[in-house]
mmCIF file of C-alpha atoms in Angstrom:
data_model
loop_
_atom_site.group_PDB
_atom_site.id
_atom_site.type_symbol
_atom_site.label_atom_id
_atom_site.label_comp_id
_atom_site.label_asym_id
_atom_site.label_seq_id
_atom_site.Cartn_x
_atom_site.Cartn_y
_atom_site.Cartn_z
ATOM 1 C CA MET A 4 0.000 0.000 0.000
ATOM 2 C CA ARG A 5 1.048 3.563 -0.621
ATOM 3 C CA HIS A 6 -0.138 5.252 2.562
ATOM 4 C CA ASN A 7 1.293 8.661 3.418
ATOM 5 C CA LYS A 8 3.849 8.723 0.589
ATOM 6 C CA LYS A 9 3.071 12.138 -0.763
ATOM 7 C CA PHE A 10 6.058 13.355 -2.764
ATOM 8 C CA ASN A 11 7.147 12.322 -6.234
ATOM 9 C CA HIS A 12 10.207 10.073 -6.204
ATOM 10 C CA LEU A 13 10.916 10.919 -9.872
ATOM 11 C CA GLY A 14 12.100 7.356 -10.531
ATOM 12 C CA ARG A 15 15.338 7.895 -8.597
ATOM 13 C CA THR A 16 16.974 6.836 -5.393
ATOM 14 C CA ALA A 17 16.956 9.292 -2.494
ATOM 15 C CA ASP A 18 20.601 10.337 -2.989
ATOM 16 C CA HIS A 19 20.180 10.792 -6.730
ATOM 17 C CA ARG A 20 16.991 12.803 -6.235
ATOM 18 C CA ARG A 21 18.619 15.021 -3.584
ATOM 19 C CA ALA A 22 21.632 15.698 -5.832
ATOM 20 C CA MET A 23 19.440 16.402 -8.857
ATOM 21 C CA LEU A 24 17.223 18.873 -6.974
ATOM 22 C CA ALA A 25 20.278 20.629 -5.520
ATOM 23 C CA ASN A 26 21.815 20.998 -8.994
ATOM 24 C CA MET A 27 18.543 22.253 -10.442
ATOM 25 C CA ALA A 28 18.153 24.745 -7.586
ATOM 26 C CA ILE A 29 21.690 26.055 -8.211
ATOM 27 C CA SER A 30 20.917 26.446 -11.919
ATOM 28 C CA LEU A 31 17.656 28.241 -11.138
ATOM 29 C CA ILE A 32 19.414 30.644 -8.781
ATOM 30 C CA GLU A 33 22.237 31.359 -11.234
ATOM 31 C CA HIS A 34 20.201 31.623 -14.447
ATOM 32 C CA LYS A 35 16.817 32.776 -12.999
ATOM 33 C CA ARG A 36 14.951 30.471 -15.431
ATOM 34 C CA ILE A 37 15.412 26.834 -16.422
ATOM 35 C CA THR A 38 13.523 24.476 -18.715
ATOM 36 C CA THR A 39 12.616 21.043 -17.373
ATOM 37 C CA THR A 40 9.772 18.581 -17.107
ATOM 38 C CA LEU A 41 6.641 19.507 -15.211
ATOM 39 C CA ALA A 42 7.122 16.850 -12.507
ATOM 40 C CA LYS A 43 10.694 17.990 -11.799
ATOM 41 C CA ALA A 44 9.622 21.642 -11.774
ATOM 42 C CA LYS A 45 6.917 20.974 -9.195
ATOM 43 C CA GLU A 46 9.380 19.169 -6.946
ATOM 44 C CA LEU A 47 11.981 21.885 -7.470
ATOM 45 C CA LYS A 48 9.448 24.518 -6.415
ATOM 46 C CA LYS A 49 8.895 22.683 -3.121
ATOM 47 C CA TYR A 50 12.678 22.399 -2.700
ATOM 48 C CA VAL A 51 13.807 25.958 -3.511
ATOM 49 C CA GLU A 52 11.064 28.144 -2.011
ATOM 50 C CA PRO A 53 11.894 27.277 1.628
ATOM 51 C CA LEU A 54 15.549 28.058 0.844
ATOM 52 C CA ILE A 55 14.622 31.512 -0.456
ATOM 53 C CA THR A 56 12.490 32.102 2.639
ATOM 54 C CA LYS A 57 15.415 31.044 4.821
ATOM 55 C CA ALA A 58 17.704 33.419 2.905
ATOM 56 C CA LYS A 59 15.563 36.430 3.850
ATOM 57 C CA GLU A 60 17.194 36.359 7.278
ATOM 58 C CA ASP A 61 20.861 36.984 6.539
ATOM 59 C CA SER A 62 22.571 35.294 9.466
ATOM 60 C CA THR A 63 25.432 32.875 9.755
ATOM 61 C CA ASN A 64 23.091 30.058 10.705
ATOM 62 C CA SER A 65 20.752 30.591 7.759
ATOM 63 C CA ARG A 66 23.732 30.738 5.369
ATOM 64 C CA ARG A 67 25.014 27.444 6.768
ATOM 65 C CA VAL A 68 21.594 25.801 6.498
ATOM 66 C CA VAL A 69 21.170 26.910 2.874
ATOM 67 C CA PHE A 70 24.758 25.900 2.082
ATOM 68 C CA SER A 71 24.040 22.410 3.404
ATOM 69 C CA TYR A 72 21.407 22.095 0.674
ATOM 70 C CA LEU A 73 23.173 23.797 -2.237
ATOM 71 C CA GLN A 74 26.942 23.292 -1.686
ATOM 72 C CA LYS A 75 28.031 26.100 -4.040
ATOM 73 C CA LYS A 76 29.361 29.422 -2.756
ATOM 74 C CA GLU A 77 28.494 31.435 -5.889
ATOM 75 C CA ALA A 78 24.856 30.337 -5.669
ATOM 76 C CA ILE A 79 24.748 31.294 -1.980
ATOM 77 C CA LYS A 80 26.147 34.765 -2.749
ATOM 78 C CA GLU A 81 23.586 35.233 -5.520
ATOM 79 C CA LEU A 82 20.738 34.011 -3.312
ATOM 80 C CA PHE A 83 21.597 36.164 -0.315
ATOM 81 C CA GLY A 84 22.413 39.180 -2.535
ATOM 82 C CA PRO A 85 20.289 40.209 -5.544
ATOM 83 C CA ILE A 86 17.562 37.587 -5.152
ATOM 84 C CA VAL A 87 16.719 38.447 -1.539
ATOM 85 C CA GLU A 88 16.781 42.176 -2.380
ATOM 86 C CA LYS A 89 14.030 41.661 -4.961
ATOM 87 C CA VAL A 90 11.877 39.184 -3.012
ATOM 88 C CA GLY A 91 12.412 40.591 0.474
ATOM 89 C CA ASP A 92 8.907 41.999 0.794
ATOM 90 C CA ARG A 93 7.153 39.081 -0.950
ATOM 91 C CA PRO A 94 5.410 36.686 1.492
ATOM 92 C CA GLY A 95 5.963 33.615 -0.694
ATOM 93 C CA GLY A 96 5.457 32.370 -4.226
ATOM 94 C CA TYR A 97 8.953 33.159 -5.442
ATOM 95 C CA THR A 98 8.788 30.885 -8.485
ATOM 96 C CA ARG A 99 6.469 30.566 -11.461
ATOM 97 C CA ILE A 100 5.896 27.493 -13.631
ATOM 98 C CA ILE A 101 4.813 28.069 -17.233
ATOM 99 C CA LYS A 102 3.912 25.066 -19.369
ATOM 100 C CA LEU A 103 5.474 24.876 -22.837
ATOM 101 C CA GLY A 104 3.882 21.746 -24.292
ATOM 102 C CA THR A 105 5.228 18.252 -24.707
ATOM 103 C CA ARG A 106 8.650 16.940 -25.655
ATOM 104 C CA GLN A 107 8.934 15.390 -29.109
ATOM 105 C CA GLY A 108 10.671 12.174 -28.073
ATOM 106 C CA ASP A 109 8.642 10.885 -25.146
ATOM 107 C CA ARG A 110 5.675 13.293 -24.867
ATOM 108 C CA ALA A 111 6.814 14.455 -21.428
ATOM 109 C CA GLU A 112 5.256 17.749 -20.376
ATOM 110 C CA ILE A 113 7.883 20.476 -20.627
ATOM 111 C CA CYS A 114 7.781 23.768 -18.770
ATOM 112 C CA PHE A 115 10.072 26.426 -17.522
ATOM 113 C CA ILE A 116 10.384 27.455 -13.931
ATOM 114 C CA GLU A 117 11.577 30.952 -13.167
ATOM 115 C CA LEU A 118 12.051 33.360 -10.316
ATOM 116 C CA VAL A 119 9.065 35.711 -10.388
ATOM 117 C CA ASP A 120 10.736 39.102 -9.984
ATOM 118 C CA PHE A 121 13.456 38.419 -12.559
ATOM 119 C CA ASP A 122 11.319 38.072 -15.698
ATOM 120 C CA PRO A 123 11.692 41.214 -17.844
ATOM 121 C CA ASP A 124 8.941 40.115 -20.264
ATOM 122 C CA MET A 125 6.299 39.924 -17.545
ATOM 123 C CA ALA A 126 7.330 43.332 -16.194
ATOM 124 C CA LYS A 127 6.842 44.875 -19.642
ATOM 125 C CA ASP A 128 3.372 43.360 -19.980
ATOM 126 C CA THR A 129 2.165 44.844 -16.712
ATOM 127 C CA THR A 130 3.267 48.386 -17.557
ATOM 128 C CA LYS A 131 2.201 48.494 -21.188
ATOM 129 C CA LYS A 132 -1.241 47.559 -22.468
ATOM 130 C CA LYS A 133 -1.440 46.165 -25.977
ATOM 131 C CA ALA A 134 -4.313 47.230 -28.199
ATOM 132 C CA THR A 135 -6.268 44.199 -29.300
ATOM 133 C CA ARG A 136 -7.681 44.030 -32.779
ATOM 134 C CA ARG A 137 -11.295 42.992 -32.786
ATOM 135 C CA SER A 138 -12.749 41.489 -35.879
ATOM 136 C CA ARG A 139 -16.224 40.580 -36.898
ATOM 137 C CA ARG A 140 -17.543 37.863 -39.093
ATOM 138 C CA GLY A 141 -16.816 38.451 -42.713
ATOM 139 C CA GLY A 142 -13.030 38.382 -42.523
ATOM 140 C CA GLN A 143 -11.342 40.137 -45.457
ATOM 141 C CA LYS A 144 -14.424 41.870 -46.851
ATOM 142 C CA ALA A 145 -15.109 43.784 -43.646
ATOM 143 C CA ALA A 146 -11.448 44.821 -43.340
ATOM 144 C CA GLU A 147 -11.159 45.976 -46.984
ATOM 145 C CA ALA A 148 -14.287 48.164 -47.046
ATOM 146 C CA PRO A 149 -12.976 50.954 -44.722
ATOM 147 C CA ALA A 150 -9.573 50.842 -46.413
ATOM 148 C CA GLN A 151 -11.114 51.717 -49.804
ATOM 149 C CA GLU A 152 -13.088 54.634 -48.386
ATOM 150 C CA ALA A 153 -10.109 56.228 -46.633
ATOM 151 C CA PRO A 154 -8.182 57.384 -49.755
ATOM 152 C CA VAL A 155 -11.381 58.882 -51.198
ATOM 153 C CA ALA A 156 -11.885 60.903 -48.018
ATOM 154 C CA GLU A 157 -8.270 62.117 -48.046
ATOM 155 C CA ALA A 158 -8.282 63.314 -51.662
ATOM 156 C CA PRO A 159 -10.662 66.315 -51.212
ATOM 157 C CA ALA A 160 -8.864 67.296 -48.027
ATOM 158 C CA ALA A 161 -5.565 67.361 -49.930
ATOM 159 C CA GLU A 162 -7.065 69.495 -52.703
ATOM 160 C CA ALA A 163 -8.644 72.032 -50.342
ATOM 161 C CA PRO A 164 -5.339 73.480 -49.017
ATOM 162 C CA ALA A 165 -4.044 73.694 -52.580
ATOM 163 C CA ALA A 166 -7.117 75.742 -53.603
ATOM 164 C CA GLU A 167 -6.620 78.063 -50.627
ATOM 165 C CA GLU A 168 -2.958 78.622 -51.530
ATOM 166 C CA THR A 169 -3.873 79.621 -55.109
ATOM 167 C CA ALA A 170 -6.465 82.079 -53.741
ATOM 168 C CA LYS A 171 -3.852 83.673 -51.461
ATOM 169 C CA ALA A 172 -1.371 83.961 -54.321
ATOM 170 C CA GLU A 173 -3.822 86.026 -56.448
#
């Protein structure tokens, strides 16, 4: 029976799984976004978010605890430096998973997992609204009709200033 076995083992032994999640967490911290399978991304989210929460308190003990999970000094410096500065006021939810589709070879669901405050594309979308083009039934015919009328409307307007200039010249 499978009672009370809640987390995904990812088809690996405990040591292999721990090493894989640590390496993925280091890559996520260094690159801010990584592409992986959906199952690994969900497990990585559960692995890395408590580490980011722990990093909010910059003490020797919290650095040692996080280092026991990650084992890479450059990742620790990055985590306790720029990452904590950006997520310091956030109460949680430091990562975002966005699905990309399925992998060609084995149909595994692929996604990318990223740190929320480090995505420049999402920041641009929130500040700038895009105008959406609304269309009605009829397709090309409806779009062509106003385009044909526009040059006709512009022609008299272009001739009117020319007529005024000739009147001023006389």
